[in-house]
Structures are given as structure tokens and as C-alpha cells.
């Protein structure tokens, strides 16, 4: 996650950080000081450098099982919806986040929604869990596709040539015979989807040219 610009002028002084509420679209069920923790990555890169209200940063409970962590995290979101911090979609009962920021793996996964995994079909829960992630660590919690697709804005950030094929499969009109990667399933119902790619990641997109 690229946070450097937000930590610099003018954003570090002009953004009203008191209005920010932070949650994780997915998280590894590891200690908060673990190298694999998304919380640690965000804290080191952003939260420790800008005046976000500490109580507005909602990390998972890392001392319980993945299943319990997912259940508790959904409860946290439901409380934020109840207090109207987070809105509700007018087309489903899902929370309507202002922004869901995602990366994409070389296999086309987003959040912890991996190809050919049963979690892709989860439509009842807001937050679910997996214990068999194909990349370590195995235990994770993740927003479900209905929650991601209920957001007002979804941004997918992709860098690196090793993700070029997945970006092609996710973005281009590849036809019905190609595999459907999870990133392609990100299709906001009423929101806006924006892709941010560097040149290597975009190198296999059809008819796409960068200007020098």
C-alpha cells in the first residue's frame, strides 16, 4: 500500500483525519507486530505519521481463531452501521463503505478471495474466514464480494510484471472460455471502480498505450 504521499504536505495538514474510520478488507490472523500483519504495515506506513483518531482504527482480534475473528469483526462493522458511521447499501443489506482499497495477486485474488475457493460464493456474511490460504499465512479474515461490491468507490492497485496476465484476465474482454479471476468479480453495484496499474502490470492489456 502506497501511503507516502498522504504522509507528506499538503495532505498531512489539510486532510481532516478525524473523519477517517479504518477497517481492513482482509487481514492475516497473526499478532499485530508480526511481519505478515496488514495492521502493522498500515500503522508503520501511515497511522503513526498522521493524526488519525486511535479509536477509529478497527483492527481484528488476533488472539482468537480465524472464525471467531471474522465473527467479531462483522459485529464491529454492524455497530458502526447502527451508529451511522457507515452507511447501508440501498440495494442490499450490506454496509456501504466510502472506499475499499484492494491489491491483486498474480493469481488474480483480491482481499483474501482466492481463485476456485468456496469463499467466493459467500453471500450471507459480511466478513468470513479461511484457514487454507494458498499463500501463507493460512488463516485470514476477509470481506465478502457483496460487501466489496456495495462500496461507493473501489480502487485496485496493481504493480509488477508478474501480475500482468491476471490484470489482462480481470480487465479485458477475454470471452466466456477464459477463467474468471476473483478481481474480475469486483463489480460495484452502484459505485465506481478504478484500477491503478504501473507499466509492467498493464503490459498485457489489450489496446492500452502509455504516453511517455
Coordinates of C-alpha atoms in Angstrom, one line a residue:
X1 CA 0.0 0.0 0.0
X2 CA 1.5 3.3 -1.1
X3 CA 1.0 5.8 1.8
X4 CA 4.0 8.1 1.4
X5 CA 2.1 11.0 -0.3
X6 CA -0.6 11.0 2.4
X7 CA 2.1 11.5 5.0
X8 CA 3.6 14.5 3.2
X9 CA 2.5 18.0 2.6
X10 CA -0.2 19.2 1.9
X11 CA -2.2 16.1 2.8
X12 CA -0.8 15.5 6.3
X13 CA -2.0 19.0 7.2
X14 CA -5.1 19.6 5.1
X15 CA -6.9 16.2 5.3
X16 CA -9.4 16.1 8.1
X17 CA -8.1 12.9 9.7
X18 CA -10.7 13.0 12.5
X19 CA -13.3 11.9 9.9
X20 CA -11.4 8.8 8.9
X21 CA -12.5 5.3 10.1
X22 CA -10.2 2.5 9.1
X23 CA -11.1 -1.2 8.7
X24 CA -9.4 -4.0 6.8
X25 CA -10.9 -5.7 3.8
X26 CA -8.8 -8.6 4.7
X27 CA -6.3 -9.5 7.4
X28 CA -4.0 -12.3 8.3
X29 CA -4.8 -13.8 11.7
X30 CA -1.4 -13.1 13.2
X31 CA -0.1 -10.9 16.0
X32 CA -0.3 -7.2 15.3
X33 CA 3.5 -6.9 15.5
X34 CA 4.0 -9.8 13.1
X35 CA 5.7 -9.1 9.7
X36 CA 2.7 -10.5 7.9
X37 CA 0.2 -8.3 9.7
X38 CA -1.6 -5.8 7.4
X39 CA -2.3 -3.7 10.5
X40 CA 1.4 -3.4 11.2
X41 CA 2.1 -2.4 7.5
X42 CA -0.6 0.3 7.7
X43 CA 0.5 1.5 11.1
X44 CA 4.1 1.8 10.2
X45 CA 3.4 3.4 6.8
X46 CA 0.5 5.7 7.7
X47 CA -1.2 5.7 11.1
X48 CA 2.0 6.5 13.0
X49 CA 2.6 9.6 10.8
X50 CA -0.8 11.3 10.7
X51 CA -3.3 12.3 13.4
X52 CA -5.9 9.6 12.9
X53 CA -8.1 9.1 16.0
X54 CA -6.8 5.8 17.5
X55 CA -10.4 4.6 18.4
X56 CA -11.3 5.0 14.7
X57 CA -8.8 2.3 13.7
X58 CA -10.6 -1.0 13.9
X59 CA -8.2 -4.0 13.8
X60 CA -9.1 -7.6 14.2
X61 CA -8.9 -9.6 17.4
X62 CA -5.7 -11.5 16.8
X63 CA -6.0 -13.7 19.9
X64 CA -8.9 -15.9 18.7
X65 CA -9.4 -18.3 15.9
X66 CA -10.0 -17.1 12.3
X67 CA -13.7 -18.0 12.6
X68 CA -14.1 -16.0 15.8
X69 CA -12.1 -13.1 14.5
X70 CA -14.3 -12.9 11.4
X71 CA -17.5 -13.0 13.6
X72 CA -16.2 -10.4 15.9
X73 CA -15.1 -8.1 13.1
X74 CA -18.6 -8.3 11.5
X75 CA -20.1 -7.3 14.8
X76 CA -17.8 -4.3 14.9
X77 CA -19.0 -3.3 11.4
X78 CA -22.6 -3.8 12.4
X79 CA -22.1 -1.5 15.4
X80 CA -20.6 1.2 13.1
X81 CA -23.6 0.8 10.8
X82 CA -26.0 1.0 13.8
X83 CA -24.4 4.3 14.9
X84 CA -24.5 5.5 11.3
X85 CA -20.7 5.9 10.9
X86 CA -21.0 3.5 8.0
X87 CA -24.0 3.7 5.6
X88 CA -26.1 0.9 4.2
X89 CA -26.5 0.0 0.6
X90 CA -29.9 0.8 -0.9
X91 CA -29.8 -2.4 -3.0
X92 CA -28.8 -4.9 -0.3
X93 CA -28.4 -5.1 3.5
X94 CA -24.6 -4.7 3.1
X95 CA -22.6 -1.8 4.6
X96 CA -21.7 0.9 2.1
X97 CA -18.1 1.9 2.6
X98 CA -16.8 5.1 1.1
X99 CA -13.7 3.4 -0.3
X100 CA -12.5 -0.2 -0.4
X101 CA -8.8 -0.3 -1.4
X102 CA -7.6 -3.6 -2.7
X103 CA -4.4 -5.1 -4.1
X104 CA -4.3 -8.0 -6.5
X105 CA -2.2 -11.1 -6.5
X106 CA -0.5 -12.7 -9.5
X107 CA -3.3 -15.3 -9.4
X108 CA -6.0 -12.6 -9.6
X109 CA -7.0 -12.8 -6.0
X110 CA -8.3 -9.7 -4.1
X111 CA -8.7 -9.3 -0.4
X112 CA -8.4 -13.0 0.7
X113 CA -10.8 -14.1 -2.0
X114 CA -8.7 -16.7 -3.9
X115 CA -9.5 -18.5 -7.2
X116 CA -11.7 -21.5 -7.1
X117 CA -12.3 -21.1 -3.4
X118 CA -15.7 -21.6 -1.8
X119 CA -15.4 -18.2 -0.1
X120 CA -16.2 -16.6 -3.5
X121 CA -19.8 -17.9 -3.1
X122 CA -20.4 -16.5 0.4
X123 CA -23.4 -14.2 0.1
X124 CA -24.8 -14.2 3.6
X125 CA -21.9 -12.9 5.8
X126 CA -20.2 -9.5 5.6
X127 CA -17.0 -10.9 6.9
X128 CA -15.9 -14.5 6.5
X129 CA -12.7 -16.5 7.1
X130 CA -10.4 -19.0 5.5
X131 CA -7.9 -21.4 7.1
X132 CA -6.4 -22.8 3.9
X133 CA -5.0 -19.8 2.1
X134 CA -2.9 -20.9 -0.8
X135 CA -0.2 -18.4 0.2
X136 CA 0.9 -18.1 3.9
X137 CA -0.2 -17.4 6.5
X138 CA -3.1 -19.8 6.0
X139 CA -5.6 -18.2 8.4
X140 CA -7.3 -15.0 7.3
X141 CA -10.5 -12.9 7.5
X142 CA -11.9 -11.2 4.5
X143 CA -14.8 -9.0 3.3
X144 CA -17.1 -11.0 1.1
X145 CA -17.8 -10.0 -2.5
X146 CA -21.3 -8.5 -1.8
X147 CA -19.7 -6.1 0.8
X148 CA -16.9 -5.1 -1.6
X149 CA -19.4 -4.5 -4.4
X150 CA -21.6 -2.4 -2.2
X151 CA -18.9 0.3 -1.7
X152 CA -19.2 3.8 -3.1
X153 CA -15.7 3.5 -4.5
X154 CA -13.4 0.5 -5.1
X155 CA -9.7 1.0 -6.0
X156 CA -7.5 -1.8 -7.1
X157 CA -3.8 -1.1 -7.1
X158 CA -1.5 -3.4 -9.1
X159 CA 2.2 -3.3 -9.7
X160 CA 4.7 -5.7 -11.3
X161 CA 5.0 -7.7 -14.5
X162 CA 4.1 -10.9 -12.7
X163 CA 0.6 -9.6 -12.3
X164 CA 0.2 -8.6 -16.0
X165 CA -1.6 -11.7 -17.1
X166 CA -4.0 -11.6 -14.1
X167 CA -4.7 -7.9 -14.9
X168 CA -5.5 -8.9 -18.5
X169 CA -7.9 -11.6 -17.4
X170 CA -9.5 -9.2 -14.9
X171 CA -10.0 -6.2 -17.1
X172 CA -10.0 -7.1 -20.8
X173 CA -12.9 -8.6 -22.7
X174 CA -11.5 -12.1 -22.7
X175 CA -14.6 -14.1 -23.6
X176 CA -16.6 -16.8 -21.8
X177 CA -14.0 -19.5 -22.1
X178 CA -11.3 -17.9 -20.0
X179 CA -11.1 -18.4 -16.3
X180 CA -12.8 -15.8 -14.2
X181 CA -10.3 -14.5 -11.7
X182 CA -11.7 -13.0 -8.4
X183 CA -10.6 -9.5 -9.4
X184 CA -13.0 -9.7 -12.3
X185 CA -15.8 -10.3 -9.9
X186 CA -15.3 -6.9 -8.3
X187 CA -18.1 -5.0 -10.0
X188 CA -19.6 -2.3 -7.7
X189 CA -23.4 -2.4 -7.9
X190 CA -23.8 1.4 -7.7
X191 CA -20.2 2.5 -7.0
X192 CA -17.1 3.4 -9.0
X193 CA -14.3 1.0 -9.8
X194 CA -10.8 2.5 -10.6
X195 CA -7.7 0.5 -11.4
X196 CA -4.2 1.9 -10.8
X197 CA -1.5 0.0 -12.6
X198 CA 2.1 0.6 -13.3
X199 CA 3.5 0.0 -16.8
X200 CA 4.7 -3.6 -16.2
X201 CA 1.3 -4.6 -14.7
X202 CA -0.5 -3.1 -17.6
X203 CA 1.8 -4.5 -20.3
X204 CA -0.7 -7.2 -21.4
X205 CA -3.8 -5.1 -21.5
X206 CA -5.4 -5.0 -25.0
X207 CA -5.2 -1.7 -26.9
X208 CA -3.6 0.1 -24.0
X209 CA -0.8 2.6 -24.5
X210 CA 1.2 4.7 -22.1
X211 CA 2.4 8.1 -23.2
X212 CA 6.0 8.9 -22.3

